[in-house]
Amino acid sequence: MIDPVISTSAALALSVIFASAASHKLRHPSWFRRQVHEYELIPGLMVPAAARTLPIAELVIAAGLLWSISRPYAGVLAFLMICVYALAIAINLARGRKDIDCGCSGPAMRQPLQPALLARNLLLAIIALVALLPMLDRPLSLHDNFVMIAAGVVLVLLYTATDLWIANRPLLLKLSGEK
């Protein structure tokens, strides 16, 4: 059993991350369709349907994580989706396809495939599992609610900082003369 503050903070952070991911995919559908196609994991005829379905699924997961009654289902779906995305990245890295954009951060920030994305997804999967842990049954105070929101915001900010670092890592290595 885990304290509800910890579980709810994890669910809140994941909800924001999934909603944000869906947002840039829905705002730029042709860009996202191209990203799905570049992974070369599904037949070409299925790419448009997948590109329409994935952001909708992300929004459903984001909403489901906000309510305790739907959180177990949304948490499992979040975990599975994170694992599928990690598998897609891993397959393309194994193929030597590091030149494609992961599609993680929208069209404004190109993010080539790299092993650091797998580590980031592992951390997201752990956060999803934390959101799924059974919670202690205890009343929540106003202070608890503040802590849950603050902790969720901190997790989102850490995710965003990590995502920016991963996206800019190739440039930073190039500037420092490393490979």
PDB file of C-alpha atoms in Angstrom:
ATOM      1  CA  MET A   1       0.000   0.000   0.000  1.00  0.00           C
ATOM      2  CA  ILE A   2       1.195   3.458  -0.884  1.00  0.00           C
ATOM      3  CA  ASP A   3       0.172   6.848   0.403  1.00  0.00           C
ATOM      4  CA  PRO A   4      -2.494   8.392  -1.857  1.00  0.00           C
ATOM      5  CA  VAL A   5      -0.402  11.564  -2.150  1.00  0.00           C
ATOM      6  CA  ILE A   6       2.345   9.651  -3.976  1.00  0.00           C
ATOM      7  CA  SER A   7       0.015   7.693  -6.251  1.00  0.00           C
ATOM      8  CA  THR A   8      -2.128  10.712  -7.101  1.00  0.00           C
ATOM      9  CA  SER A   9       0.928  12.892  -7.784  1.00  0.00           C
ATOM     10  CA  ALA A  10       2.210  10.283 -10.246  1.00  0.00           C
ATOM     11  CA  ALA A  11      -1.206  10.016 -11.930  1.00  0.00           C
ATOM     12  CA  LEU A  12      -1.518  13.800 -12.174  1.00  0.00           C
ATOM     13  CA  ALA A  13       1.928  14.155 -13.760  1.00  0.00           C
ATOM     14  CA  LEU A  14       1.230  11.366 -16.262  1.00  0.00           C
ATOM     15  CA  SER A  15      -2.111  12.938 -17.118  1.00  0.00           C
ATOM     16  CA  VAL A  16      -0.441  16.253 -18.005  1.00  0.00           C
ATOM     17  CA  ILE A  17       2.315  14.493 -19.988  1.00  0.00           C
ATOM     18  CA  PHE A  18      -0.189  12.418 -21.997  1.00  0.00           C
ATOM     19  CA  ALA A  19      -2.473  15.416 -22.624  1.00  0.00           C
ATOM     20  CA  SER A  20       0.498  17.458 -23.818  1.00  0.00           C
ATOM     21  CA  ALA A  21       1.642  14.641 -26.116  1.00  0.00           C
ATOM     22  CA  ALA A  22      -1.847  14.345 -27.599  1.00  0.00           C
ATOM     23  CA  SER A  23      -2.093  18.097 -28.027  1.00  0.00           C
ATOM     24  CA  HIS A  24       0.829  18.513 -30.425  1.00  0.00           C
ATOM     25  CA  LYS A  25      -0.252  15.426 -32.388  1.00  0.00           C
ATOM     26  CA  LEU A  26      -3.796  16.743 -32.790  1.00  0.00           C
ATOM     27  CA  ARG A  27      -2.651  20.260 -33.685  1.00  0.00           C
ATOM     28  CA  HIS A  28      -0.274  18.965 -36.386  1.00  0.00           C
ATOM     29  CA  PRO A  29      -1.925  15.834 -37.830  1.00  0.00           C
ATOM     30  CA  SER A  30       0.044  15.717 -41.113  1.00  0.00           C
ATOM     31  CA  TRP A  31       3.332  16.039 -39.209  1.00  0.00           C
ATOM     32  CA  PHE A  32       2.340  13.202 -36.852  1.00  0.00           C
ATOM     33  CA  ARG A  33       1.152  10.994 -39.723  1.00  0.00           C
ATOM     34  CA  ARG A  34       4.615  11.452 -41.267  1.00  0.00           C
ATOM     35  CA  GLN A  35       6.243  10.504 -37.920  1.00  0.00           C
ATOM     36  CA  VAL A  36       4.193   7.303 -37.677  1.00  0.00           C
ATOM     37  CA  HIS A  37       5.125   6.460 -41.275  1.00  0.00           C
ATOM     38  CA  GLU A  38       8.866   7.086 -40.656  1.00  0.00           C
ATOM     39  CA  TYR A  39       8.992   4.427 -37.941  1.00  0.00           C
ATOM     40  CA  GLU A  40       8.146   1.819 -40.606  1.00  0.00           C
ATOM     41  CA  LEU A  41       6.450  -0.502 -38.114  1.00  0.00           C
ATOM     42  CA  ILE A  42       2.949  -0.769 -39.543  1.00  0.00           C
ATOM     43  CA  PRO A  43       1.682  -1.198 -43.111  1.00  0.00           C
ATOM     44  CA  GLY A  44       1.293   2.094 -44.981  1.00  0.00           C
ATOM     45  CA  LEU A  45      -2.478   1.716 -45.278  1.00  0.00           C
ATOM     46  CA  MET A  46      -2.778   1.636 -41.476  1.00  0.00           C
ATOM     47  CA  VAL A  47      -0.661   4.764 -40.862  1.00  0.00           C
ATOM     48  CA  PRO A  48      -3.527   7.320 -41.171  1.00  0.00           C
ATOM     49  CA  ALA A  49      -5.743   5.339 -38.779  1.00  0.00           C
ATOM     50  CA  ALA A  50      -2.904   4.896 -36.274  1.00  0.00           C
ATOM     51  CA  ALA A  51      -2.006   8.585 -36.490  1.00  0.00           C
ATOM     52  CA  ARG A  52      -5.625   9.518 -35.701  1.00  0.00           C
ATOM     53  CA  THR A  53      -6.091   6.895 -32.979  1.00  0.00           C
ATOM     54  CA  LEU A  54      -2.908   7.375 -30.903  1.00  0.00           C
ATOM     55  CA  PRO A  55      -3.581  10.976 -29.791  1.00  0.00           C
ATOM     56  CA  ILE A  56      -7.216  10.138 -28.988  1.00  0.00           C
ATOM     57  CA  ALA A  57      -5.997   7.213 -26.862  1.00  0.00           C
ATOM     58  CA  GLU A  58      -3.528   9.540 -25.131  1.00  0.00           C
ATOM     59  CA  LEU A  59      -6.352  11.973 -24.290  1.00  0.00           C
ATOM     60  CA  VAL A  60      -8.541   9.162 -22.942  1.00  0.00           C
ATOM     61  CA  ILE A  61      -5.635   7.970 -20.788  1.00  0.00           C
ATOM     62  CA  ALA A  62      -4.952  11.523 -19.575  1.00  0.00           C
ATOM     63  CA  ALA A  63      -8.593  11.965 -18.535  1.00  0.00           C
ATOM     64  CA  GLY A  64      -8.819   8.492 -17.001  1.00  0.00           C
ATOM     65  CA  LEU A  65      -5.823   9.112 -14.769  1.00  0.00           C
ATOM     66  CA  LEU A  66      -7.621  12.010 -13.067  1.00  0.00           C
ATOM     67  CA  TRP A  67     -10.378   9.924 -11.447  1.00  0.00           C
ATOM     68  CA  SER A  68      -9.753   7.186  -8.919  1.00  0.00           C
ATOM     69  CA  ILE A  69     -12.448   4.952 -10.418  1.00  0.00           C
ATOM     70  CA  SER A  70     -10.820   4.904 -13.882  1.00  0.00           C
ATOM     71  CA  ARG A  71      -7.198   5.271 -12.759  1.00  0.00           C
ATOM     72  CA  PRO A  72      -6.413   1.522 -12.671  1.00  0.00           C
ATOM     73  CA  TYR A  73      -7.523   1.095 -16.297  1.00  0.00           C
ATOM     74  CA  ALA A  74      -5.905   4.313 -17.494  1.00  0.00           C
ATOM     75  CA  GLY A  75      -2.724   3.499 -15.582  1.00  0.00           C
ATOM     76  CA  VAL A  76      -2.423   0.097 -17.245  1.00  0.00           C
ATOM     77  CA  LEU A  77      -3.074   1.685 -20.646  1.00  0.00           C
ATOM     78  CA  ALA A  78      -0.490   4.396 -19.916  1.00  0.00           C
ATOM     79  CA  PHE A  79       2.078   1.775 -18.942  1.00  0.00           C
ATOM     80  CA  LEU A  80       1.364  -0.274 -22.082  1.00  0.00           C
ATOM     81  CA  MET A  81       1.478   2.766 -24.376  1.00  0.00           C
ATOM     82  CA  ILE A  82       4.791   3.897 -22.876  1.00  0.00           C
ATOM     83  CA  CYS A  83       6.156   0.377 -23.432  1.00  0.00           C
ATOM     84  CA  VAL A  84       4.907   0.304 -27.038  1.00  0.00           C
ATOM     85  CA  TYR A  85       6.540   3.680 -27.719  1.00  0.00           C
ATOM     86  CA  ALA A  86       9.785   2.422 -26.141  1.00  0.00           C
ATOM     87  CA  LEU A  87       9.622  -0.740 -28.244  1.00  0.00           C
ATOM     88  CA  ALA A  88       9.137   1.330 -31.423  1.00  0.00           C
ATOM     89  CA  ILE A  89      12.191   3.422 -30.510  1.00  0.00           C
ATOM     90  CA  ALA A  90      14.247   0.322 -29.622  1.00  0.00           C
ATOM     91  CA  ILE A  91      13.379  -1.442 -32.888  1.00  0.00           C
ATOM     92  CA  ASN A  92      14.428   1.571 -34.933  1.00  0.00           C
ATOM     93  CA  LEU A  93      17.619   2.047 -32.926  1.00  0.00           C
ATOM     94  CA  ALA A  94      18.429  -1.640 -33.520  1.00  0.00           C
ATOM     95  CA  ARG A  95      17.866  -1.030 -37.228  1.00  0.00           C
ATOM     96  CA  GLY A  96      20.384   1.822 -37.028  1.00  0.00           C
ATOM     97  CA  ARG A  97      17.705   4.412 -37.783  1.00  0.00           C
ATOM     98  CA  LYS A  98      18.847   7.210 -35.477  1.00  0.00           C
ATOM     99  CA  ASP A  99      18.103   9.910 -38.041  1.00  0.00           C
ATOM    100  CA  ILE A 100      14.318   9.919 -37.649  1.00  0.00           C
ATOM    101  CA  ASP A 101      12.508  12.245 -35.276  1.00  0.00           C
ATOM    102  CA  CYS A 102      10.983  10.405 -32.330  1.00  0.00           C
ATOM    103  CA  GLY A 103       7.845  12.527 -32.529  1.00  0.00           C
ATOM    104  CA  CYS A 104       7.889  13.012 -28.757  1.00  0.00           C
ATOM    105  CA  SER A 105       7.964  16.795 -28.601  1.00  0.00           C
ATOM    106  CA  GLY A 106       6.014  18.005 -31.578  1.00  0.00           C
ATOM    107  CA  PRO A 107       7.205  19.583 -34.800  1.00  0.00           C
ATOM    108  CA  ALA A 108       8.831  22.549 -33.055  1.00  0.00           C
ATOM    109  CA  MET A 109      11.599  20.417 -31.518  1.00  0.00           C
ATOM    110  CA  ARG A 110      13.182  17.704 -33.631  1.00  0.00           C
ATOM    111  CA  GLN A 111      14.390  14.882 -31.417  1.00  0.00           C
ATOM    112  CA  PRO A 112      16.428  12.166 -33.150  1.00  0.00           C
ATOM    113  CA  LEU A 113      16.152   8.632 -31.816  1.00  0.00           C
ATOM    114  CA  GLN A 114      18.743   7.848 -29.162  1.00  0.00           C
ATOM    115  CA  PRO A 115      19.108   5.413 -26.239  1.00  0.00           C
ATOM    116  CA  ALA A 116      18.383   8.196 -23.725  1.00  0.00           C
ATOM    117  CA  LEU A 117      14.752   8.105 -24.916  1.00  0.00           C
ATOM    118  CA  LEU A 118      14.525   4.510 -23.719  1.00  0.00           C
ATOM    119  CA  ALA A 119      15.761   5.543 -20.267  1.00  0.00           C
ATOM    120  CA  ARG A 120      13.197   8.364 -20.205  1.00  0.00           C
ATOM    121  CA  ASN A 121      10.415   5.936 -21.136  1.00  0.00           C
ATOM    122  CA  LEU A 122      11.575   3.532 -18.431  1.00  0.00           C
ATOM    123  CA  LEU A 123      11.156   6.323 -15.874  1.00  0.00           C
ATOM    124  CA  LEU A 124       7.696   7.127 -17.279  1.00  0.00           C
ATOM    125  CA  ALA A 125       6.764   3.443 -17.016  1.00  0.00           C
ATOM    126  CA  ILE A 126       7.861   3.450 -13.367  1.00  0.00           C
ATOM    127  CA  ILE A 127       5.717   6.526 -12.722  1.00  0.00           C
ATOM    128  CA  ALA A 128       2.769   4.713 -14.349  1.00  0.00           C
ATOM    129  CA  LEU A 129       3.331   1.722 -12.073  1.00  0.00           C
ATOM    130  CA  VAL A 130       3.457   4.006  -9.007  1.00  0.00           C
ATOM    131  CA  ALA A 131       0.089   5.451 -10.061  1.00  0.00           C
ATOM    132  CA  LEU A 132      -1.266   1.877 -10.115  1.00  0.00           C
ATOM    133  CA  LEU A 133      -0.134   0.851  -6.632  1.00  0.00           C
ATOM    134  CA  PRO A 134      -2.938   0.257  -4.115  1.00  0.00           C
ATOM    135  CA  MET A 135      -3.460   3.264  -1.889  1.00  0.00           C
ATOM    136  CA  LEU A 136      -3.887   3.514   1.840  1.00  0.00           C
ATOM    137  CA  ASP A 137      -7.404   4.468   2.762  1.00  0.00           C
ATOM    138  CA  ARG A 138      -7.005   7.710   4.636  1.00  0.00           C
ATOM    139  CA  PRO A 139      -8.683  11.092   4.511  1.00  0.00           C
ATOM    140  CA  LEU A 140      -6.840  13.756   2.514  1.00  0.00           C
ATOM    141  CA  SER A 141      -6.346  17.208   3.951  1.00  0.00           C
ATOM    142  CA  LEU A 142      -6.052  20.533   2.159  1.00  0.00           C
ATOM    143  CA  HIS A 143      -2.293  20.266   2.725  1.00  0.00           C
ATOM    144  CA  ASP A 144      -2.280  16.831   1.043  1.00  0.00           C
ATOM    145  CA  ASN A 145      -4.047  18.312  -1.985  1.00  0.00           C
ATOM    146  CA  PHE A 146      -1.449  21.073  -2.233  1.00  0.00           C
ATOM    147  CA  VAL A 147       1.396  18.543  -1.970  1.00  0.00           C
ATOM    148  CA  MET A 148      -0.160  16.328  -4.672  1.00  0.00           C
ATOM    149  CA  ILE A 149      -0.454  19.245  -7.087  1.00  0.00           C
ATOM    150  CA  ALA A 150       3.042  20.536  -6.284  1.00  0.00           C
ATOM    151  CA  ALA A 151       4.609  17.080  -6.620  1.00  0.00           C
ATOM    152  CA  GLY A 152       2.772  16.507  -9.914  1.00  0.00           C
ATOM    153  CA  VAL A 153       4.036  19.837 -11.228  1.00  0.00           C
ATOM    154  CA  VAL A 154       7.596  18.993 -10.155  1.00  0.00           C
ATOM    155  CA  LEU A 155       7.403  15.636 -11.973  1.00  0.00           C
ATOM    156  CA  VAL A 156       6.139  17.370 -15.129  1.00  0.00           C
ATOM    157  CA  LEU A 157       8.926  19.953 -14.904  1.00  0.00           C
ATOM    158  CA  LEU A 158      11.535  17.210 -14.432  1.00  0.00           C
ATOM    159  CA  TYR A 159      10.111  15.365 -17.444  1.00  0.00           C
ATOM    160  CA  THR A 160      10.185  18.548 -19.530  1.00  0.00           C
ATOM    161  CA  ALA A 161      13.762  19.358 -18.501  1.00  0.00           C
ATOM    162  CA  THR A 162      14.839  15.788 -19.305  1.00  0.00           C
ATOM    163  CA  ASP A 163      13.064  15.913 -22.653  1.00  0.00           C
ATOM    164  CA  LEU A 164      14.765  19.212 -23.540  1.00  0.00           C
ATOM    165  CA  TRP A 165      18.151  17.840 -22.490  1.00  0.00           C
ATOM    166  CA  ILE A 166      17.653  14.692 -24.598  1.00  0.00           C
ATOM    167  CA  ALA A 167      16.519  16.746 -27.605  1.00  0.00           C
ATOM    168  CA  ASN A 168      19.506  19.077 -27.361  1.00  0.00           C
ATOM    169  CA  ARG A 169      22.072  16.447 -26.388  1.00  0.00           C
ATOM    170  CA  PRO A 170      23.311  15.801 -29.948  1.00  0.00           C
ATOM    171  CA  LEU A 171      23.878  19.531 -30.434  1.00  0.00           C
ATOM    172  CA  LEU A 172      25.616  19.841 -27.066  1.00  0.00           C
ATOM    173  CA  LEU A 173      27.899  16.900 -27.910  1.00  0.00           C
ATOM    174  CA  LYS A 174      28.648  18.434 -31.321  1.00  0.00           C
ATOM    175  CA  LEU A 175      29.513  21.793 -29.764  1.00  0.00           C
ATOM    176  CA  SER A 176      31.775  20.169 -27.187  1.00  0.00           C
ATOM    177  CA  GLY A 177      33.550  18.136 -29.859  1.00  0.00           C
ATOM    178  CA  GLU A 178      32.337  14.745 -28.554  1.00  0.00           C
ATOM    179  CA  LYS A 179      30.527  12.116 -30.607  1.00  0.00           C
TER     180      LYS A 179
END
